[in-house]
PDB file of C-alpha atoms in Angstrom:
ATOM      1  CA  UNK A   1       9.423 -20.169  21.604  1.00 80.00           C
ATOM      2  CA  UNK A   2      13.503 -20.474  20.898  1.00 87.00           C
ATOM      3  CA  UNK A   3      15.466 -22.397  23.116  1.00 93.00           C
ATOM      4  CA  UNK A   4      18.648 -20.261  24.629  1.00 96.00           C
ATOM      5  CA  UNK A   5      20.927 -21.999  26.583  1.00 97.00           C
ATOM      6  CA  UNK A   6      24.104 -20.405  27.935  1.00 98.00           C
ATOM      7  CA  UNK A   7      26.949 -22.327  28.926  1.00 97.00           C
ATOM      8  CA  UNK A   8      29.057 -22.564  31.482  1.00 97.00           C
ATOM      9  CA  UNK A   9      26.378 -20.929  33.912  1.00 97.00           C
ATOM     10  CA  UNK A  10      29.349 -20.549  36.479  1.00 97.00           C
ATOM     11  CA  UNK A  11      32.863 -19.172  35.416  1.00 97.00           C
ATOM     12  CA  UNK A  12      35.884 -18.084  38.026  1.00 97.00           C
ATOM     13  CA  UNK A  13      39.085 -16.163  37.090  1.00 95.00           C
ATOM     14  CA  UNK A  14      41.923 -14.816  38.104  1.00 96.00           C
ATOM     15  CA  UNK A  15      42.221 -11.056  36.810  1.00 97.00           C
ATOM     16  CA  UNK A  16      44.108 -10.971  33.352  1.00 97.00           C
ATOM     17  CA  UNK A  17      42.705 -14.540  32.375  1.00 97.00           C
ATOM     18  CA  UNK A  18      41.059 -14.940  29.083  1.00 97.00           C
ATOM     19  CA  UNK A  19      37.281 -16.659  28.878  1.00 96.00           C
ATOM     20  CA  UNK A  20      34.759 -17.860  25.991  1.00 97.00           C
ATOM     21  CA  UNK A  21      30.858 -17.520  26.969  1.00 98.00           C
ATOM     22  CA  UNK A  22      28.574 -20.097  24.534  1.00 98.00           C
ATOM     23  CA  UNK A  23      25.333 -19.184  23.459  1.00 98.00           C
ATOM     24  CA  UNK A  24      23.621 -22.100  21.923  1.00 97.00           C
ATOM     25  CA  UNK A  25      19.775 -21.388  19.950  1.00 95.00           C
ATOM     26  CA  UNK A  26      17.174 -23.891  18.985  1.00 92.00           C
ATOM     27  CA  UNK A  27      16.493 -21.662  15.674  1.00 87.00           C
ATOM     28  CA  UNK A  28      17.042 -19.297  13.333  1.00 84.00           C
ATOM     29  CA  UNK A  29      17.616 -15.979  14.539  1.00 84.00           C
ATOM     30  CA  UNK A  30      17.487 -12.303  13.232  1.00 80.00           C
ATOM     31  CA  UNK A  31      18.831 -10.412  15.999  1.00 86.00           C
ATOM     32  CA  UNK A  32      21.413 -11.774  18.666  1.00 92.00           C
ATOM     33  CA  UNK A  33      22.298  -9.099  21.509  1.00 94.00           C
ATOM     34  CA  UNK A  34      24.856  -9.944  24.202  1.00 97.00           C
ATOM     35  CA  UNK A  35      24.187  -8.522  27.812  1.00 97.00           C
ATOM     36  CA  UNK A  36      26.612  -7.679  31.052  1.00 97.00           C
ATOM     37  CA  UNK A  37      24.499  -7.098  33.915  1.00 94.00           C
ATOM     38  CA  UNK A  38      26.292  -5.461  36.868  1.00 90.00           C
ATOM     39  CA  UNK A  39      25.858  -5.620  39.975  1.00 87.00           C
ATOM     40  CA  UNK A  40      23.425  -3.019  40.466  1.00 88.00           C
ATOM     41  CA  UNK A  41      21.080  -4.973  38.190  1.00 90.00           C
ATOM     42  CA  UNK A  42      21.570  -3.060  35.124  1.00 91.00           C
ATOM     43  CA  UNK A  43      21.285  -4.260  31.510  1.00 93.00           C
ATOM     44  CA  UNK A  44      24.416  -3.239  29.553  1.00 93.00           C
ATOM     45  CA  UNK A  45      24.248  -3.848  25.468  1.00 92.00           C
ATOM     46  CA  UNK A  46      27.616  -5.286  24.787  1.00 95.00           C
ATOM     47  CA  UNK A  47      26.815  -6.182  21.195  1.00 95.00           C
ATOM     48  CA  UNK A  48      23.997  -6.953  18.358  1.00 92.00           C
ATOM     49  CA  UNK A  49      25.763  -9.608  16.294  1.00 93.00           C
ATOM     50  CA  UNK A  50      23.055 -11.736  14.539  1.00 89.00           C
ATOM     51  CA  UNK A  51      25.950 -13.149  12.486  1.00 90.00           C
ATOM     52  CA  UNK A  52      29.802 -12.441  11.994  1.00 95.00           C
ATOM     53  CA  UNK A  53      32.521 -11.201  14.013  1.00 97.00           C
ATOM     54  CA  UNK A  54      32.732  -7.595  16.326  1.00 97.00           C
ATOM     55  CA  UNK A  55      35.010  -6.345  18.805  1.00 97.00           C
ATOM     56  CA  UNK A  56      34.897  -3.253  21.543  1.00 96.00           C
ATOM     57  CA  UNK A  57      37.925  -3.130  22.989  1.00 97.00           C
ATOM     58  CA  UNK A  58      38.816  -6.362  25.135  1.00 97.00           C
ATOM     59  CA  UNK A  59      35.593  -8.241  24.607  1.00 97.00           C
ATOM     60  CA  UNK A  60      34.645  -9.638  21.221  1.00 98.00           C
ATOM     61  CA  UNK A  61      31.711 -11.928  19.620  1.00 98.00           C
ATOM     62  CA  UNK A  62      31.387 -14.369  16.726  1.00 98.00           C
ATOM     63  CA  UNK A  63      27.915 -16.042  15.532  1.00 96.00           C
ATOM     64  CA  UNK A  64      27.995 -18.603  13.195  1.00 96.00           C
ATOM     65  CA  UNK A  65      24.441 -18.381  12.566  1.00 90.00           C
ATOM     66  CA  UNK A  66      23.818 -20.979  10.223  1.00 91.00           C
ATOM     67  CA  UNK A  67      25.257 -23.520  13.524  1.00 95.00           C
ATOM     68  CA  UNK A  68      23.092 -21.695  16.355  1.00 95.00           C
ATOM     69  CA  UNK A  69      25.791 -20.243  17.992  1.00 97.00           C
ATOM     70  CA  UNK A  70      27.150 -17.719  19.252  1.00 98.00           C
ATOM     71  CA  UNK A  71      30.576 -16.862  21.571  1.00 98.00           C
ATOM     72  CA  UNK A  72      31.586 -14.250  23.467  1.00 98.00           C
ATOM     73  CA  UNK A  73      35.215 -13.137  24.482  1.00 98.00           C
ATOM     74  CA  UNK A  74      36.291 -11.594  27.164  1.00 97.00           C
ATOM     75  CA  UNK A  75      40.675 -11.404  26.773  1.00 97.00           C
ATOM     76  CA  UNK A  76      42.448 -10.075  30.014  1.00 97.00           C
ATOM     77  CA  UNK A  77      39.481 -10.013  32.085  1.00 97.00           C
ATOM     78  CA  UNK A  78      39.423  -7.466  35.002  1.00 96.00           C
ATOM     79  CA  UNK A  79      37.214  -7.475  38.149  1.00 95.00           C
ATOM     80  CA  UNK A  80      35.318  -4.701  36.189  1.00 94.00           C
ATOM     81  CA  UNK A  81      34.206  -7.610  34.777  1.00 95.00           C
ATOM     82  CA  UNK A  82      32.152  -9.223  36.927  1.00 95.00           C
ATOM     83  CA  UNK A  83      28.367 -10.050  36.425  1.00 94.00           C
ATOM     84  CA  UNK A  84      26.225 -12.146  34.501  1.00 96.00           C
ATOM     85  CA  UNK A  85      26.199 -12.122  30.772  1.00 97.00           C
ATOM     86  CA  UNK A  86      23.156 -13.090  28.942  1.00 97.00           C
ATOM     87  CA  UNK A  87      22.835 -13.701  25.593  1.00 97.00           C
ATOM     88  CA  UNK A  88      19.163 -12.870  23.633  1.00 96.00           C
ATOM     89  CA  UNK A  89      17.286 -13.638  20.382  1.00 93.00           C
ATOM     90  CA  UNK A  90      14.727 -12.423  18.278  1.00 86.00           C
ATOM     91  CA  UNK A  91      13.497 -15.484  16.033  1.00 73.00           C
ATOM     92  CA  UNK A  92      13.453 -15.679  12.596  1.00 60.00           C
ATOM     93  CA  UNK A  93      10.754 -14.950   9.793  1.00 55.00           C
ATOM     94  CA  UNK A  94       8.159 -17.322  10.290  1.00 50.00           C
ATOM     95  CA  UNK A  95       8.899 -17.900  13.926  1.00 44.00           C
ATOM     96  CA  UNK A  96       8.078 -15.406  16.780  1.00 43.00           C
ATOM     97  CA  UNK A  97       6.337 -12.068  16.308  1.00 42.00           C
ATOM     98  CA  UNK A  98       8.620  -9.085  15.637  1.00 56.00           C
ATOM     99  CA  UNK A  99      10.961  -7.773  18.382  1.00 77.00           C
ATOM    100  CA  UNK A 100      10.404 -10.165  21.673  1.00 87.00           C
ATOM    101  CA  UNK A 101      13.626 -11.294  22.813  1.00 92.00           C
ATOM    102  CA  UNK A 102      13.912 -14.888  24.412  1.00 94.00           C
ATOM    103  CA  UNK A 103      16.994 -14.424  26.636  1.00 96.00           C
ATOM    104  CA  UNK A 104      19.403 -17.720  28.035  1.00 97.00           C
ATOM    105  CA  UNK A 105      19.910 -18.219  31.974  1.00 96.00           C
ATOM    106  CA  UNK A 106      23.280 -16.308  32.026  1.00 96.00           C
ATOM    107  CA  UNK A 107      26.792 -16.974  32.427  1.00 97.00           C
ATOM    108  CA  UNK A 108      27.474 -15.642  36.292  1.00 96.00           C
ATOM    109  CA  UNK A 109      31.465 -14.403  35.581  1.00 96.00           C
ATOM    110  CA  UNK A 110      33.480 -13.927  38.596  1.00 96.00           C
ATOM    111  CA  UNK A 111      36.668 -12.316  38.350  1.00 96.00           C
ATOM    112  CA  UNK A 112      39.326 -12.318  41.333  1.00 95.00           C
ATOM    113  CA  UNK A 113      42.373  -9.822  41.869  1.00 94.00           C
TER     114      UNK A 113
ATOM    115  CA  UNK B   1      24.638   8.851  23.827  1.00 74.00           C
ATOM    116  CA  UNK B   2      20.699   8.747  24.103  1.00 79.00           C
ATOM    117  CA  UNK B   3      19.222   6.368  26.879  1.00 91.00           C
ATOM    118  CA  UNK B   4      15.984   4.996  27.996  1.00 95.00           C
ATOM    119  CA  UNK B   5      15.008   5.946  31.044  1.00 96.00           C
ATOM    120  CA  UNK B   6      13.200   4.490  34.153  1.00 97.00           C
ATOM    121  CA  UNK B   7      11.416   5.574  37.577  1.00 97.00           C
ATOM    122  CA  UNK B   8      11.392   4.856  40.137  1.00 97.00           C
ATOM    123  CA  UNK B   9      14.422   3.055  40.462  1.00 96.00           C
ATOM    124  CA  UNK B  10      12.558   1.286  43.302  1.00 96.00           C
ATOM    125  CA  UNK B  11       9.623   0.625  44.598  1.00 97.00           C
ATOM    126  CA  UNK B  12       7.786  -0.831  47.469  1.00 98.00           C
ATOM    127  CA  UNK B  13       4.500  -1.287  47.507  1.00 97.00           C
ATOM    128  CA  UNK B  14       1.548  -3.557  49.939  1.00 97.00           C
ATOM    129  CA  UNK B  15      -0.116  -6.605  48.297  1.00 97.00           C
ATOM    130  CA  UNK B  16      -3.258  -5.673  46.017  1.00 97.00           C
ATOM    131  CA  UNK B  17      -2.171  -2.252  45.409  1.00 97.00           C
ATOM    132  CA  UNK B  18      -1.968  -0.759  42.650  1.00 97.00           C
ATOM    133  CA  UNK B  19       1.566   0.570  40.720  1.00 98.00           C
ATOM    134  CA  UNK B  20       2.361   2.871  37.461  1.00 97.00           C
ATOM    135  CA  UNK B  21       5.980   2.285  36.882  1.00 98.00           C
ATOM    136  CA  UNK B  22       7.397   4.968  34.006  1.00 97.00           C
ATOM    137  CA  UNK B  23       9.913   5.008  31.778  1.00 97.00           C
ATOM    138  CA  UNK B  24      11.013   7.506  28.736  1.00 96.00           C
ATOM    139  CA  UNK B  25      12.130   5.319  25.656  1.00 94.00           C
ATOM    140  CA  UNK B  26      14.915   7.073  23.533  1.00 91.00           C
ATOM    141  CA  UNK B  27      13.097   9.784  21.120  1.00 87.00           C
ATOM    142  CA  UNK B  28      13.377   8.471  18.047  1.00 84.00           C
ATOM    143  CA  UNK B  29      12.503   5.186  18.723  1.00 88.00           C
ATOM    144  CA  UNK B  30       9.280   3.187  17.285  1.00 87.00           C
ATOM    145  CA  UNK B  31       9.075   0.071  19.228  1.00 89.00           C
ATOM    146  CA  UNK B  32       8.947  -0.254  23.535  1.00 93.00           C
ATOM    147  CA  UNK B  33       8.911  -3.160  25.280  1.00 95.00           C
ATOM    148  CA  UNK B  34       8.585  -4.397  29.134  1.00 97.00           C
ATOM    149  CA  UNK B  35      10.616  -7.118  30.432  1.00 98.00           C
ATOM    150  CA  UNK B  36      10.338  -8.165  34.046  1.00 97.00           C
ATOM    151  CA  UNK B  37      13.380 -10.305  36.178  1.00 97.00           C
ATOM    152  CA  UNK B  38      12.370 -12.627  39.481  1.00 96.00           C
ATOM    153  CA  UNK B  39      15.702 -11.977  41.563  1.00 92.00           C
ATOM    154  CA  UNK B  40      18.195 -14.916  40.143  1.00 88.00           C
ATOM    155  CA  UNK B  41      16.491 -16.031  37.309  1.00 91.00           C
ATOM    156  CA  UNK B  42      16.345 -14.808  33.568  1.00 92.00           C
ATOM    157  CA  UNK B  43      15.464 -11.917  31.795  1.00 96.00           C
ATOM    158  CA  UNK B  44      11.180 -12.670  30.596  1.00 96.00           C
ATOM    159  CA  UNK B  45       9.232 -11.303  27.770  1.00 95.00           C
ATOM    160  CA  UNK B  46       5.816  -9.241  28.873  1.00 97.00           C
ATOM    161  CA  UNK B  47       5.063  -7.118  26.394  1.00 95.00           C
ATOM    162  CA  UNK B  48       6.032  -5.180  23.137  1.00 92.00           C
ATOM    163  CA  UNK B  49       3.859  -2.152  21.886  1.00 92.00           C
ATOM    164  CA  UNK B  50       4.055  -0.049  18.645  1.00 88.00           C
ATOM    165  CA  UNK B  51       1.764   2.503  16.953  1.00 86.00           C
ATOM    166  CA  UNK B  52       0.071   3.066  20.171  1.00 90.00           C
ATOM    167  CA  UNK B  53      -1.151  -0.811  20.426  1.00 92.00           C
ATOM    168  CA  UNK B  54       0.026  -4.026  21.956  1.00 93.00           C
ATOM    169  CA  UNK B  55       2.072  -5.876  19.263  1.00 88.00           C
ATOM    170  CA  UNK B  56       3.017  -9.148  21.253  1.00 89.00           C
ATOM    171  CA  UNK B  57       2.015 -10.176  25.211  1.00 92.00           C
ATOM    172  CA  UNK B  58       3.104 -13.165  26.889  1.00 93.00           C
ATOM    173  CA  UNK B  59       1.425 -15.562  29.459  1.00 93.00           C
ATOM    174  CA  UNK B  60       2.976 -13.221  32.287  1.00 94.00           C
ATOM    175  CA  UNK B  61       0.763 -10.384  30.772  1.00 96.00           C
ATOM    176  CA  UNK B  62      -2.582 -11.172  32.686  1.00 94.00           C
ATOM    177  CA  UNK B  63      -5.007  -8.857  33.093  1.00 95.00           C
ATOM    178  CA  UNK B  64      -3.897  -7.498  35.801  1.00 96.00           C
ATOM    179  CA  UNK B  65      -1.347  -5.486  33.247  1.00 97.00           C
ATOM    180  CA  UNK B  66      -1.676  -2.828  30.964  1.00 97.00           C
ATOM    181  CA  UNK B  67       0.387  -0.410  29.128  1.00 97.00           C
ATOM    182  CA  UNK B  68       0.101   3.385  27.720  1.00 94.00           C
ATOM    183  CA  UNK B  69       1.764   6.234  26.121  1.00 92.00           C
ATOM    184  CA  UNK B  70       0.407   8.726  27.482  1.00 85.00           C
ATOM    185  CA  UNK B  71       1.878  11.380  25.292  1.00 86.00           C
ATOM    186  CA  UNK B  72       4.825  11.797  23.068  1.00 77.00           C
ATOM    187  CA  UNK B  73       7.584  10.629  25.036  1.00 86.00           C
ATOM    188  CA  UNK B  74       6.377   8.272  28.202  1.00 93.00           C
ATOM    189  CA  UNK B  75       5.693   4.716  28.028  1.00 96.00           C
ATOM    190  CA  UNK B  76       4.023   3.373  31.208  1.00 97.00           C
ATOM    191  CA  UNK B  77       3.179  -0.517  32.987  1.00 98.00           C
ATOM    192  CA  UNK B  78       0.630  -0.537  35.387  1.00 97.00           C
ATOM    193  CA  UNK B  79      -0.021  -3.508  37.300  1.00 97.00           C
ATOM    194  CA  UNK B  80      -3.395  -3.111  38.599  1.00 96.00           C
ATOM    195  CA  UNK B  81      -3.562  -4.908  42.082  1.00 95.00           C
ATOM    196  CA  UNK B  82      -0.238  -6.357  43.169  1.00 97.00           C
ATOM    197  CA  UNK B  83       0.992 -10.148  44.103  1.00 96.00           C
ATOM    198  CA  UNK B  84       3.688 -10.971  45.770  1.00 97.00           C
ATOM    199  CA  UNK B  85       4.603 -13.091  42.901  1.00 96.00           C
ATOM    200  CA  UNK B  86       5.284  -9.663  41.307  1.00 97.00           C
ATOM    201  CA  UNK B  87       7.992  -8.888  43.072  1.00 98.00           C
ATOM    202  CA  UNK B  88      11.114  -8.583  40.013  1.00 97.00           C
ATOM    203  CA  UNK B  89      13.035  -6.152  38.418  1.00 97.00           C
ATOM    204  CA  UNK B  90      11.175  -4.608  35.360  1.00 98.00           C
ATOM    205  CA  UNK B  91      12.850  -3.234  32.746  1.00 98.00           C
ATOM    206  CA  UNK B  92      11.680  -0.941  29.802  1.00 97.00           C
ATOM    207  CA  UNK B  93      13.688  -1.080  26.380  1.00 95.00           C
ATOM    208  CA  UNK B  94      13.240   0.366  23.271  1.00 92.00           C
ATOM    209  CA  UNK B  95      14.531  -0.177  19.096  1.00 89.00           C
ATOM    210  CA  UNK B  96      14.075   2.339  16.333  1.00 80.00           C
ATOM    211  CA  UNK B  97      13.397   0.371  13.369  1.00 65.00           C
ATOM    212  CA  UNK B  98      10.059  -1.127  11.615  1.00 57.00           C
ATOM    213  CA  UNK B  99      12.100  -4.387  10.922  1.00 60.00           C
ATOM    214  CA  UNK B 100      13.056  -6.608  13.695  1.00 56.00           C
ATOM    215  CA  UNK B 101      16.922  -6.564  12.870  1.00 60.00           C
ATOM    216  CA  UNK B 102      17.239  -4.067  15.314  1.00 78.00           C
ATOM    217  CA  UNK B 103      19.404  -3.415  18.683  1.00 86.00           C
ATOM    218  CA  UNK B 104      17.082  -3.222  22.149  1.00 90.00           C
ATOM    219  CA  UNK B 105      18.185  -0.637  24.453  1.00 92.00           C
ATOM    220  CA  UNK B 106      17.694  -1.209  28.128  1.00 95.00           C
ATOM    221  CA  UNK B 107      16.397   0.895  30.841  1.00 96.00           C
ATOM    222  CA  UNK B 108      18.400   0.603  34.154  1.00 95.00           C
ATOM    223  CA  UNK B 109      15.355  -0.956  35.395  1.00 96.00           C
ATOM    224  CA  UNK B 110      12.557  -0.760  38.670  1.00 97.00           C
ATOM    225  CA  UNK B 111      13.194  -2.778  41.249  1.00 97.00           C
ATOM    226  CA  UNK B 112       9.486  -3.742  42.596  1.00 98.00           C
ATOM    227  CA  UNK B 113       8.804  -5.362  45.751  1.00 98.00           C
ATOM    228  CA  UNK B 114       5.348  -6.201  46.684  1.00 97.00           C
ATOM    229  CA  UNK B 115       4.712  -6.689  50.657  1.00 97.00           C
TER     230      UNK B 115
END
């Protein structure tokens, strides 16, 4: 199956610091879906950005797909923001059968007051 | 905004029983899947299902699993005699589209532990 490694797997702030999450994949991809997981465990879609650029608000994500990337951005972060943020792939045509996601270890965010 | 929804939220159950956890995909929706998550590490890949058959299992999906729609809207994982090894979050998601460009939505997930 597709590699999915996550980098840095631990990241500390100070509230109102600005942060870039990597996503790195060993192939090509046709769907790539960001994740916050809160504290009570629960899977939040932050975005589906197989390729190109998005933004909601204070967080935004680029994927360069054609270099196996993708990054996420999280500008003035709050202690809202706290969690772990996985990022998740579908594989490409050829590759895995339609719809599993293979998801990366997480980046666990901590964010400070 | 529709969601997918999950129960129990938790569950605790003895060793070699048996457990039907439930969850209601959003209604329009064409594809469900089960994920499980062992406390700390990543999110894993057990099962997708579409047009009332199993489309993909992994390794995870032994025997001892099976799914079901029992009717229009529930989608159901029922692990038939319980490890302790089972013992994860599992979470139900759901996309609407035939191709596989196509966002997952999460379920806020059952918290299983097995005694």
């Amino acid at each position: 199956g597709i590699q999915v490694e996550q980098s840095p797997p631990d990241l500390i702030l100070q509230e109102g610091a600005n942060s870039t999450l990597r996503c790195n994949f060993s192939d090509s991809v046709n769907n790539l879906q960001w994740f916050h997981q809160n504290p009570w465990g629960q899977l939040i879609n932050l975005f589906y950005i197989p390729s190109g650029t998005k933004q909601n608000g204070r967080l935004s994500a680029t994927t360069v797909a054609t270099e196996r990337y993708s990054l996420l951005y999280i500008s003035s972060s709050q202690t809202t923001d706290s969690g772990v943020y996985f990022c998740a792939v579908v594989g490409g045509i050829g590759g895995s059968t339609l719809g599993r996601l293979y998801f990366g270890r997480g980046t666990q965010l901590t964010v400070w007051p | 905004e529709p969601e997918v929804t999950q129960t129990p939220s938790h569950q605790v159950t003895q060793m070699g029983q048996e457990v039907i956890l439930r969850c209601v995909p959003i209604s329009n929706h064409l594809y469900f899947y089960w994920y499980r998550q062992i406390l700390g590490q990543k999110v894993e890949f057990l099962v997708s299902f579409y047009n009332n058959e199993i489309s993909e299992k992994s390794e995870i999906f032994d025997d001892q699993f099976s799914v079901e729609r029992p009717d229009g809207s529930n989608f159901t994982l029922k692990i038939r005699s319980t490890k302790l090894e089972d013992s994860a979050m599992y979470f139900c998601a759901s996309s609407g589209s035939v191709t596989i460009q196509e966002t997952q939505y999460f379920g806020p997930g059952t918290r299983l532990l097995v005694l």
